Amino acid sequence: MTEAPQSNSTFPRPSVFILTGIPGLAGTQVWLTLIFGPMYLLTLLGNGTLLAVVRIDTTLHQPMLLLLATLAATDMGLATSIAPGLLAVLWLGPQPIPYAACLAQMFFVHALTAMESGVLLAMACDRAVAVGRPLHYPILVTKARVGYAALALALKAMAIVVPFPLLVRRFEHFRAKNIDHAYCEHMAVVELVVGNTRANNLYGLALSLAVSGIDILGIAGSYGLIAHTVLRLPTREARAKAFGTCSSHICVILAFYVPGLFSYLTHRFGRHTVPKPVHILLSNIYLLLPPSLNPLIYGARTKQIRERLLETFTLRKKKL
């Protein structure tokens, strides 16, 4: 669909949009706070604890754990960009959001999503080097290079997402100011504009395919190299140990990409078969589920972090 429907009630660009939440669930939206509220709290506590542990303990300043800290910071930013507004809409009903704030939220949601995908790719490459070239790993993967990689990923995410708010800002007339969503998602706002939206649609599709597609191919290639290396190891114990170093990352990848791809496919190809409330609900789960699960997955399966947390709790218990 390249043309937004024309309407006799079109009006100039509004100063405020109204986020209506999940359409069709007005009477039951408040109960969803019992799901999304704990997810956001778990995101803050889990990722905040992980960041604190890595920052305080200098022995954890290793490339893999620094990438994990980058992922935790990205998770906190992504969840915080939508969760407060989402919970307000679910609990209190439709909420106003200034036009500029809507564009800013659009930028941060999409930029942090692209950042998270890039960090997962960097972590896959890190594991590929650790398993495939263990003797050269300390030379090839250093803290400085991890820092440069994180900076490059952040700059790339910002650069490719900047066109989203700019493409929306060029429209001067809208047919409504109520956004049938819980946050300012790009296409949800585009549905309200009056004018030719072909550029928005094409750029959104190209960006989704390019970012997710390239990152998924990179991750698949990295794990192809890992599998090739692991299968050549002489003993079953050695293969299990090598695979164990990647198991946490595989779980995180699945938690991020599976809901994301399902949400994307239902939006692009199932708009007439999948109810709109289901699609919007999935898009919120997609942005909040991985940030809430990631610290649990890594906290439980990363030996250094697990030991550091146990040591901290043990010392506090002894003091009490």
PDB file of N, CA and C in Angstrom, residues 156-251:
ATOM      1  N   LYS A 156      26.503   2.832  13.405  1.00  0.00           N
ATOM      2  CA  LYS A 156      25.778   2.233  12.272  1.00  0.00           C
ATOM      3  C   LYS A 156      24.276   2.214  12.538  1.00  0.00           C
ATOM      4  N   ALA A 157      23.892   1.809  13.756  1.00  0.00           N
ATOM      5  CA  ALA A 157      22.472   1.745  14.096  1.00  0.00           C
ATOM      6  C   ALA A 157      21.819   3.121  13.993  1.00  0.00           C
ATOM      7  N   MET A 158      22.499   4.150  14.495  1.00  0.00           N
ATOM      8  CA  MET A 158      21.940   5.499  14.433  1.00  0.00           C
ATOM      9  C   MET A 158      21.839   5.985  12.994  1.00  0.00           C
ATOM     10  N   ALA A 159      22.871   5.704  12.195  1.00  0.00           N
ATOM     11  CA  ALA A 159      22.896   6.201  10.817  1.00  0.00           C
ATOM     12  C   ALA A 159      21.788   5.590   9.969  1.00  0.00           C
ATOM     13  N   ILE A 160      21.539   4.302  10.129  1.00  0.00           N
ATOM     14  CA  ILE A 160      20.544   3.660   9.263  1.00  0.00           C
ATOM     15  C   ILE A 160      19.116   3.924   9.720  1.00  0.00           C
ATOM     16  N   VAL A 161      18.937   4.367  10.974  1.00  0.00           N
ATOM     17  CA  VAL A 161      17.582   4.591  11.493  1.00  0.00           C
ATOM     18  C   VAL A 161      17.171   6.062  11.405  1.00  0.00           C
ATOM     19  N   VAL A 162      18.116   6.972  11.276  1.00  0.00           N
ATOM     20  CA  VAL A 162      17.804   8.402  11.181  1.00  0.00           C
ATOM     21  C   VAL A 162      16.759   8.700  10.098  1.00  0.00           C
ATOM     22  N   PRO A 163      16.797   8.019   8.920  1.00  0.00           N
ATOM     23  CA  PRO A 163      15.771   8.319   7.899  1.00  0.00           C
ATOM     24  C   PRO A 163      14.340   8.071   8.350  1.00  0.00           C
ATOM     25  N   PHE A 164      14.109   7.191   9.317  1.00  0.00           N
ATOM     26  CA  PHE A 164      12.743   6.914   9.750  1.00  0.00           C
ATOM     27  C   PHE A 164      12.019   8.181  10.205  1.00  0.00           C
ATOM     28  N   PRO A 165      12.503   8.879  11.246  1.00  0.00           N
ATOM     29  CA  PRO A 165      11.798  10.105  11.647  1.00  0.00           C
ATOM     30  C   PRO A 165      11.830  11.190  10.587  1.00  0.00           C
ATOM     31  N   LEU A 166      12.890  11.239   9.781  1.00  0.00           N
ATOM     32  CA  LEU A 166      12.962  12.256   8.731  1.00  0.00           C
ATOM     33  C   LEU A 166      11.914  12.004   7.648  1.00  0.00           C
ATOM     34  N   LEU A 167      11.707  10.737   7.312  1.00  0.00           N
ATOM     35  CA  LEU A 167      10.703  10.405   6.300  1.00  0.00           C
ATOM     36  C   LEU A 167       9.290  10.702   6.788  1.00  0.00           C
ATOM     37  N   VAL A 168       9.070  10.575   8.085  1.00  0.00           N
ATOM     38  CA  VAL A 168       7.752  10.902   8.650  1.00  0.00           C
ATOM     39  C   VAL A 168       7.586  12.415   8.757  1.00  0.00           C
ATOM     40  N   ARG A 169       8.648  13.097   9.112  1.00  0.00           N
ATOM     41  CA  ARG A 169       8.573  14.545   9.358  1.00  0.00           C
ATOM     42  C   ARG A 169       8.233  15.342   8.097  1.00  0.00           C
ATOM     43  N   ARG A 170       8.472  14.752   6.927  1.00  0.00           N
ATOM     44  CA  ARG A 170       8.191  15.498   5.689  1.00  0.00           C
ATOM     45  C   ARG A 170       6.695  15.645   5.422  1.00  0.00           C
ATOM     46  N   PHE A 171       5.863  14.846   6.095  1.00  0.00           N
ATOM     47  CA  PHE A 171       4.419  14.925   5.877  1.00  0.00           C
ATOM     48  C   PHE A 171       3.820  16.057   6.718  1.00  0.00           C
ATOM     49  N   GLU A 172       2.970  16.840   6.097  1.00  0.00           N
ATOM     50  CA  GLU A 172       2.369  17.997   6.756  1.00  0.00           C
ATOM     51  C   GLU A 172       0.911  17.755   7.165  1.00  0.00           C
ATOM     52  N   HIS A 173       0.276  16.735   6.601  1.00  0.00           N
ATOM     53  CA  HIS A 173      -1.139  16.503   6.883  1.00  0.00           C
ATOM     54  C   HIS A 173      -1.365  15.049   7.314  1.00  0.00           C
ATOM     55  N   PHE A 174      -2.266  14.888   8.262  1.00  0.00           N
ATOM     56  CA  PHE A 174      -2.611  13.571   8.794  1.00  0.00           C
ATOM     57  C   PHE A 174      -4.124  13.416   8.774  1.00  0.00           C
ATOM     58  N   ARG A 175      -4.577  12.165   8.723  1.00  0.00           N
ATOM     59  CA  ARG A 175      -6.018  11.907   8.740  1.00  0.00           C
ATOM     60  C   ARG A 175      -6.522  11.559  10.124  1.00  0.00           C
ATOM     61  N   ALA A 176      -5.624  11.386  11.090  1.00  0.00           N
ATOM     62  CA  ALA A 176      -6.010  11.085  12.472  1.00  0.00           C
ATOM     63  C   ALA A 176      -4.799  11.334  13.355  1.00  0.00           C
ATOM     64  N   LYS A 177      -5.035  11.439  14.647  1.00  0.00           N
ATOM     65  CA  LYS A 177      -3.923  11.587  15.582  1.00  0.00           C
ATOM     66  C   LYS A 177      -3.879  10.449  16.602  1.00  0.00           C
ATOM     67  N   ASN A 178      -4.810   9.500  16.490  1.00  0.00           N
ATOM     68  CA  ASN A 178      -4.803   8.332  17.363  1.00  0.00           C
ATOM     69  C   ASN A 178      -3.963   7.226  16.740  1.00  0.00           C
ATOM     70  N   ILE A 179      -2.923   6.814  17.426  1.00  0.00           N
ATOM     71  CA  ILE A 179      -2.054   5.734  16.951  1.00  0.00           C
ATOM     72  C   ILE A 179      -2.500   4.437  17.606  1.00  0.00           C
ATOM     73  N   ASP A 180      -2.935   3.480  16.793  1.00  0.00           N
ATOM     74  CA  ASP A 180      -3.380   2.192  17.328  1.00  0.00           C
ATOM     75  C   ASP A 180      -2.174   1.333  17.683  1.00  0.00           C
ATOM     76  N   HIS A 181      -1.475   1.779  18.682  1.00  0.00           N
ATOM     77  CA  HIS A 181      -0.277   1.067  19.141  1.00  0.00           C
ATOM     78  C   HIS A 181       0.051   1.581  20.535  1.00  0.00           C
ATOM     79  N   ALA A 182       0.980   0.875  21.218  1.00  0.00           N
ATOM     80  CA  ALA A 182       1.379   1.299  22.561  1.00  0.00           C
ATOM     81  C   ALA A 182       2.643   2.138  22.544  1.00  0.00           C
ATOM     82  N   TYR A 183       3.275   2.256  21.375  1.00  0.00           N
ATOM     83  CA  TYR A 183       4.439   3.132  21.223  1.00  0.00           C
ATOM     84  C   TYR A 183       4.489   3.606  19.779  1.00  0.00           C
ATOM     85  N   CYS A 184       5.357   4.563  19.490  1.00  0.00           N
ATOM     86  CA  CYS A 184       5.408   5.159  18.148  1.00  0.00           C
ATOM     87  C   CYS A 184       6.240   4.294  17.208  1.00  0.00           C
ATOM     88  N   GLU A 185       5.647   3.222  16.752  1.00  0.00           N
ATOM     89  CA  GLU A 185       6.288   2.371  15.759  1.00  0.00           C
ATOM     90  C   GLU A 185       6.170   3.045  14.391  1.00  0.00           C
ATOM     91  N   HIS A 186       7.190   2.929  13.561  1.00  0.00           N
ATOM     92  CA  HIS A 186       7.268   3.678  12.316  1.00  0.00           C
ATOM     93  C   HIS A 186       6.028   3.488  11.436  1.00  0.00           C
ATOM     94  N   MET A 187       5.682   2.246  11.122  1.00  0.00           N
ATOM     95  CA  MET A 187       4.579   2.004  10.208  1.00  0.00           C
ATOM     96  C   MET A 187       3.232   2.363  10.827  1.00  0.00           C
ATOM     97  N   ALA A 188       3.123   2.285  12.147  1.00  0.00           N
ATOM     98  CA  ALA A 188       1.867   2.672  12.801  1.00  0.00           C
ATOM     99  C   ALA A 188       1.616   4.166  12.621  1.00  0.00           C
ATOM    100  N   VAL A 189       2.668   4.969  12.616  1.00  0.00           N
ATOM    101  CA  VAL A 189       2.529   6.411  12.388  1.00  0.00           C
ATOM    102  C   VAL A 189       2.285   6.695  10.914  1.00  0.00           C
ATOM    103  N   VAL A 190       2.977   5.958  10.035  1.00  0.00           N
ATOM    104  CA  VAL A 190       2.834   6.169   8.599  1.00  0.00           C
ATOM    105  C   VAL A 190       1.393   5.915   8.143  1.00  0.00           C
ATOM    106  N   GLU A 191       0.703   4.998   8.792  1.00  0.00           N
ATOM    107  CA  GLU A 191      -0.680   4.704   8.435  1.00  0.00           C
ATOM    108  C   GLU A 191      -1.601   5.913   8.603  1.00  0.00           C
ATOM    109  N   LEU A 192      -1.172   6.908   9.362  1.00  0.00           N
ATOM    110  CA  LEU A 192      -2.025   8.073   9.631  1.00  0.00           C
ATOM    111  C   LEU A 192      -1.793   9.225   8.669  1.00  0.00           C
ATOM    112  N   VAL A 193      -0.698   9.184   7.908  1.00  0.00           N
ATOM    113  CA  VAL A 193      -0.349  10.348   7.094  1.00  0.00           C
ATOM    114  C   VAL A 193      -1.189  10.395   5.830  1.00  0.00           C
ATOM    115  N   VAL A 194      -1.260  11.593   5.264  1.00  0.00           N
ATOM    116  CA  VAL A 194      -1.915  11.808   3.988  1.00  0.00           C
ATOM    117  C   VAL A 194      -0.831  12.127   2.974  1.00  0.00           C
ATOM    118  N   GLY A 195      -0.683  11.288   1.967  1.00  0.00           N
ATOM    119  CA  GLY A 195       0.356  11.503   0.981  1.00  0.00           C
ATOM    120  C   GLY A 195       0.951  10.185   0.521  1.00  0.00           C
ATOM    121  N   ASN A 196       1.959  10.288  -0.313  1.00  0.00           N
ATOM    122  CA  ASN A 196       2.622   9.115  -0.878  1.00  0.00           C
ATOM    123  C   ASN A 196       3.609   8.548   0.138  1.00  0.00           C
ATOM    124  N   THR A 197       3.351   7.348   0.615  1.00  0.00           N
ATOM    125  CA  THR A 197       4.188   6.727   1.645  1.00  0.00           C
ATOM    126  C   THR A 197       5.081   5.629   1.077  1.00  0.00           C
ATOM    127  N   ARG A 198       5.272   5.631  -0.239  1.00  0.00           N
ATOM    128  CA  ARG A 198       6.060   4.567  -0.863  1.00  0.00           C
ATOM    129  C   ARG A 198       7.476   4.533  -0.306  1.00  0.00           C
ATOM    130  N   ALA A 199       8.096   5.693  -0.151  1.00  0.00           N
ATOM    131  CA  ALA A 199       9.480   5.728   0.350  1.00  0.00           C
ATOM    132  C   ALA A 199       9.574   5.132   1.749  1.00  0.00           C
ATOM    133  N   ASN A 200       8.596   5.443   2.601  1.00  0.00           N
ATOM    134  CA  ASN A 200       8.587   4.890   3.957  1.00  0.00           C
ATOM    135  C   ASN A 200       8.465   3.376   3.940  1.00  0.00           C
ATOM    136  N   ASN A 201       7.539   2.879   3.094  1.00  0.00           N
ATOM    137  CA  ASN A 201       7.328   1.432   3.024  1.00  0.00           C
ATOM    138  C   ASN A 201       8.560   0.710   2.494  1.00  0.00           C
ATOM    139  N   LEU A 202       9.140   1.250   1.421  1.00  0.00           N
ATOM    140  CA  LEU A 202      10.298   0.599   0.813  1.00  0.00           C
ATOM    141  C   LEU A 202      11.513   0.640   1.741  1.00  0.00           C
ATOM    142  N   TYR A 203      11.715   1.793   2.396  1.00  0.00           N
ATOM    143  CA  TYR A 203      12.880   1.878   3.281  1.00  0.00           C
ATOM    144  C   TYR A 203      12.711   0.973   4.496  1.00  0.00           C
ATOM    145  N   GLY A 204      11.496   0.914   5.043  1.00  0.00           N
ATOM    146  CA  GLY A 204      11.256   0.024   6.170  1.00  0.00           C
ATOM    147  C   GLY A 204      11.498  -1.430   5.808  1.00  0.00           C
ATOM    148  N   LEU A 205      11.021  -1.839   4.623  1.00  0.00           N
ATOM    149  CA  LEU A 205      11.226  -3.222   4.174  1.00  0.00           C
ATOM    150  C   LEU A 205      12.702  -3.495   3.917  1.00  0.00           C
ATOM    151  N   ALA A 206      13.374  -2.563   3.207  1.00  0.00           N
ATOM    152  CA  ALA A 206      14.793  -2.759   2.892  1.00  0.00           C
ATOM    153  C   ALA A 206      15.632  -2.817   4.150  1.00  0.00           C
ATOM    154  N   LEU A 207      15.331  -1.955   5.120  1.00  0.00           N
ATOM    155  CA  LEU A 207      16.115  -1.937   6.358  1.00  0.00           C
ATOM    156  C   LEU A 207      15.926  -3.224   7.153  1.00  0.00           C
ATOM    157  N   SER A 208      14.684  -3.701   7.231  1.00  0.00           N
ATOM    158  CA  SER A 208      14.426  -4.945   7.966  1.00  0.00           C
ATOM    159  C   SER A 208      15.175  -6.109   7.334  1.00  0.00           C
ATOM    160  N   LEU A 209      15.111  -6.197   6.004  1.00  0.00           N
ATOM    161  CA  LEU A 209      15.782  -7.294   5.312  1.00  0.00           C
ATOM    162  C   LEU A 209      17.294  -7.168   5.400  1.00  0.00           C
ATOM    163  N   ALA A 210      17.802  -5.940   5.263  1.00  0.00           N
ATOM    164  CA  ALA A 210      19.255  -5.751   5.261  1.00  0.00           C
ATOM    165  C   ALA A 210      19.851  -6.005   6.636  1.00  0.00           C
ATOM    166  N   VAL A 211      19.287  -5.357   7.666  1.00  0.00           N
ATOM    167  CA  VAL A 211      19.863  -5.480   9.014  1.00  0.00           C
ATOM    168  C   VAL A 211      19.706  -6.900   9.544  1.00  0.00           C
ATOM    169  N   SER A 212      18.466  -7.368   9.612  1.00  0.00           N
ATOM    170  CA  SER A 212      18.242  -8.706  10.147  1.00  0.00           C
ATOM    171  C   SER A 212      18.835  -9.773   9.245  1.00  0.00           C
ATOM    172  N   GLY A 213      18.669  -9.605   7.926  1.00  0.00           N
ATOM    173  CA  GLY A 213      19.174 -10.610   6.994  1.00  0.00           C
ATOM    174  C   GLY A 213      20.677 -10.755   7.045  1.00  0.00           C
ATOM    175  N   ILE A 214      21.392  -9.631   7.002  1.00  0.00           N
ATOM    176  CA  ILE A 214      22.855  -9.680   7.029  1.00  0.00           C
ATOM    177  C   ILE A 214      23.353 -10.215   8.368  1.00  0.00           C
ATOM    178  N   ASP A 215      22.751  -9.760   9.451  1.00  0.00           N
ATOM    179  CA  ASP A 215      23.185 -10.230  10.772  1.00  0.00           C
ATOM    180  C   ASP A 215      22.912 -11.721  10.948  1.00  0.00           C
ATOM    181  N   ILE A 216      21.747 -12.178  10.495  1.00  0.00           N
ATOM    182  CA  ILE A 216      21.430 -13.601  10.613  1.00  0.00           C
ATOM    183  C   ILE A 216      22.383 -14.442   9.767  1.00  0.00           C
ATOM    184  N   LEU A 217      22.705 -13.971   8.567  1.00  0.00           N
ATOM    185  CA  LEU A 217      23.664 -14.691   7.727  1.00  0.00           C
ATOM    186  C   LEU A 217      25.041 -14.733   8.392  1.00  0.00           C
ATOM    187  N   GLY A 218      25.439 -13.607   9.001  1.00  0.00           N
ATOM    188  CA  GLY A 218      26.730 -13.575   9.693  1.00  0.00           C
ATOM    189  C   GLY A 218      26.759 -14.526  10.880  1.00  0.00           C
ATOM    190  N   ILE A 219      25.668 -14.550  11.638  1.00  0.00           N
ATOM    191  CA  ILE A 219      25.579 -15.460  12.786  1.00  0.00           C
ATOM    192  C   ILE A 219      25.587 -16.911  12.317  1.00  0.00           C
ATOM    193  N   ALA A 220      24.828 -17.194  11.250  1.00  0.00           N
ATOM    194  CA  ALA A 220      24.796 -18.561  10.714  1.00  0.00           C
ATOM    195  C   ALA A 220      26.178 -18.978  10.215  1.00  0.00           C
ATOM    196  N   GLY A 221      26.881 -18.060   9.552  1.00  0.00           N
ATOM    197  CA  GLY A 221      28.233 -18.374   9.085  1.00  0.00           C
ATOM    198  C   GLY A 221      29.187 -18.637  10.229  1.00  0.00           C
ATOM    199  N   SER A 222      29.083 -17.822  11.286  1.00  0.00           N
ATOM    200  CA  SER A 222      29.952 -18.010  12.452  1.00  0.00           C
ATOM    201  C   SER A 222      29.714 -19.365  13.100  1.00  0.00           C
ATOM    202  N   TYR A 223      28.444 -19.727  13.239  1.00  0.00           N
ATOM    203  CA  TYR A 223      28.143 -21.013  13.863  1.00  0.00           C
ATOM    204  C   TYR A 223      28.418 -22.182  12.931  1.00  0.00           C
ATOM    205  N   GLY A 224      28.441 -21.919  11.621  1.00  0.00           N
ATOM    206  CA  GLY A 224      28.891 -22.946  10.686  1.00  0.00           C
ATOM    207  C   GLY A 224      30.367 -23.260  10.906  1.00  0.00           C
ATOM    208  N   LEU A 225      31.167 -22.212  11.089  1.00  0.00           N
ATOM    209  CA  LEU A 225      32.593 -22.412  11.381  1.00  0.00           C
ATOM    210  C   LEU A 225      32.784 -23.101  12.732  1.00  0.00           C
ATOM    211  N   ILE A 226      31.973 -22.705  13.716  1.00  0.00           N
ATOM    212  CA  ILE A 226      32.063 -23.331  15.040  1.00  0.00           C
ATOM    213  C   ILE A 226      31.731 -24.824  14.947  1.00  0.00           C
ATOM    214  N   ALA A 227      30.641 -25.143  14.232  1.00  0.00           N
ATOM    215  CA  ALA A 227      30.249 -26.548  14.092  1.00  0.00           C
ATOM    216  C   ALA A 227      31.330 -27.353  13.382  1.00  0.00           C
ATOM    217  N   HIS A 228      31.919 -26.758  12.349  1.00  0.00           N
ATOM    218  CA  HIS A 228      32.992 -27.447  11.615  1.00  0.00           C
ATOM    219  C   HIS A 228      34.177 -27.740  12.530  1.00  0.00           C
ATOM    220  N   THR A 229      34.525 -26.773  13.376  1.00  0.00           N
ATOM    221  CA  THR A 229      35.645 -26.961  14.298  1.00  0.00           C
ATOM    222  C   THR A 229      35.319 -27.982  15.384  1.00  0.00           C
ATOM    223  N   VAL A 230      34.112 -27.875  15.952  1.00  0.00           N
ATOM    224  CA  VAL A 230      33.720 -28.759  17.048  1.00  0.00           C
ATOM    225  C   VAL A 230      33.659 -30.211  16.589  1.00  0.00           C
ATOM    226  N   LEU A 231      33.116 -30.448  15.394  1.00  0.00           N
ATOM    227  CA  LEU A 231      32.984 -31.818  14.900  1.00  0.00           C
ATOM    228  C   LEU A 231      34.330 -32.468  14.614  1.00  0.00           C
ATOM    229  N   ARG A 232      35.381 -31.662  14.487  1.00  0.00           N
ATOM    230  CA  ARG A 232      36.714 -32.214  14.236  1.00  0.00           C
ATOM    231  C   ARG A 232      37.469 -32.537  15.517  1.00  0.00           C
ATOM    232  N   LEU A 233      36.910 -32.169  16.679  1.00  0.00           N
ATOM    233  CA  LEU A 233      37.584 -32.457  17.938  1.00  0.00           C
ATOM    234  C   LEU A 233      37.583 -33.965  18.195  1.00  0.00           C
ATOM    235  N   PRO A 234      38.638 -34.481  18.835  1.00  0.00           N
ATOM    236  CA  PRO A 234      38.804 -35.939  18.930  1.00  0.00           C
ATOM    237  C   PRO A 234      37.856 -36.644  19.886  1.00  0.00           C
ATOM    238  N   THR A 235      37.438 -35.985  20.975  1.00  0.00           N
ATOM    239  CA  THR A 235      36.636 -36.675  21.979  1.00  0.00           C
ATOM    240  C   THR A 235      35.271 -36.021  22.132  1.00  0.00           C
ATOM    241  N   ARG A 236      34.343 -36.822  22.661  1.00  0.00           N
ATOM    242  CA  ARG A 236      32.994 -36.327  22.891  1.00  0.00           C
ATOM    243  C   ARG A 236      32.988 -35.254  23.969  1.00  0.00           C
ATOM    244  N   GLU A 237      33.820 -35.420  24.988  1.00  0.00           N
ATOM    245  CA  GLU A 237      33.899 -34.437  26.078  1.00  0.00           C
ATOM    246  C   GLU A 237      34.390 -33.095  25.556  1.00  0.00           C
ATOM    247  N   ALA A 238      35.386 -33.126  24.677  1.00  0.00           N
ATOM    248  CA  ALA A 238      35.917 -31.879  24.110  1.00  0.00           C
ATOM    249  C   ALA A 238      34.862 -31.177  23.266  1.00  0.00           C
ATOM    250  N   ARG A 239      34.090 -31.956  22.517  1.00  0.00           N
ATOM    251  CA  ARG A 239      33.033 -31.355  21.693  1.00  0.00           C
ATOM    252  C   ARG A 239      31.946 -30.747  22.566  1.00  0.00           C
ATOM    253  N   ALA A 240      31.585 -31.451  23.642  1.00  0.00           N
ATOM    254  CA  ALA A 240      30.552 -30.925  24.544  1.00  0.00           C
ATOM    255  C   ALA A 240      31.022 -29.649  25.219  1.00  0.00           C
ATOM    256  N   LYS A 241      32.294 -29.589  25.620  1.00  0.00           N
ATOM    257  CA  LYS A 241      32.832 -28.403  26.271  1.00  0.00           C
ATOM    258  C   LYS A 241      32.864 -27.216  25.320  1.00  0.00           C
ATOM    259  N   ALA A 242      33.292 -27.471  24.078  1.00  0.00           N
ATOM    260  CA  ALA A 242      33.347 -26.392  23.087  1.00  0.00           C
ATOM    261  C   ALA A 242      31.952 -25.871  22.775  1.00  0.00           C
ATOM    262  N   PHE A 243      30.998 -26.777  22.641  1.00  0.00           N
ATOM    263  CA  PHE A 243      29.625 -26.355  22.363  1.00  0.00           C
ATOM    264  C   PHE A 243      29.035 -25.612  23.550  1.00  0.00           C
ATOM    265  N   GLY A 244      29.428 -26.019  24.766  1.00  0.00           N
ATOM    266  CA  GLY A 244      28.902 -25.372  25.967  1.00  0.00           C
ATOM    267  C   GLY A 244      29.236 -23.905  26.058  1.00  0.00           C
ATOM    268  N   THR A 245      30.379 -23.492  25.467  1.00  0.00           N
ATOM    269  CA  THR A 245      30.756 -22.079  25.495  1.00  0.00           C
ATOM    270  C   THR A 245      29.825 -21.219  24.644  1.00  0.00           C
ATOM    271  N   CYS A 246      29.051 -21.865  23.765  1.00  0.00           N
ATOM    272  CA  CYS A 246      28.172 -21.123  22.853  1.00  0.00           C
ATOM    273  C   CYS A 246      26.694 -21.279  23.191  1.00  0.00           C
ATOM    274  N   SER A 247      26.366 -22.156  24.123  1.00  0.00           N
ATOM    275  CA  SER A 247      24.955 -22.482  24.373  1.00  0.00           C
ATOM    276  C   SER A 247      24.149 -21.275  24.841  1.00  0.00           C
ATOM    277  N   SER A 248      24.737 -20.458  25.728  1.00  0.00           N
ATOM    278  CA  SER A 248      24.014 -19.273  26.214  1.00  0.00           C
ATOM    279  C   SER A 248      23.702 -18.313  25.074  1.00  0.00           C
ATOM    280  N   HIS A 249      24.689 -18.121  24.205  1.00  0.00           N
ATOM    281  CA  HIS A 249      24.504 -17.195  23.091  1.00  0.00           C
ATOM    282  C   HIS A 249      23.439 -17.701  22.130  1.00  0.00           C
ATOM    283  N   ILE A 250      23.390 -19.003  21.902  1.00  0.00           N
ATOM    284  CA  ILE A 250      22.371 -19.577  21.026  1.00  0.00           C
ATOM    285  C   ILE A 250      20.974 -19.325  21.595  1.00  0.00           C
ATOM    286  N   CYS A 251      20.812 -19.486  22.896  1.00  0.00           N
ATOM    287  CA  CYS A 251      19.515 -19.234  23.538  1.00  0.00           C
ATOM    288  C   CYS A 251      19.099 -17.777  23.382  1.00  0.00           C
TER     289      CYS A 251
END
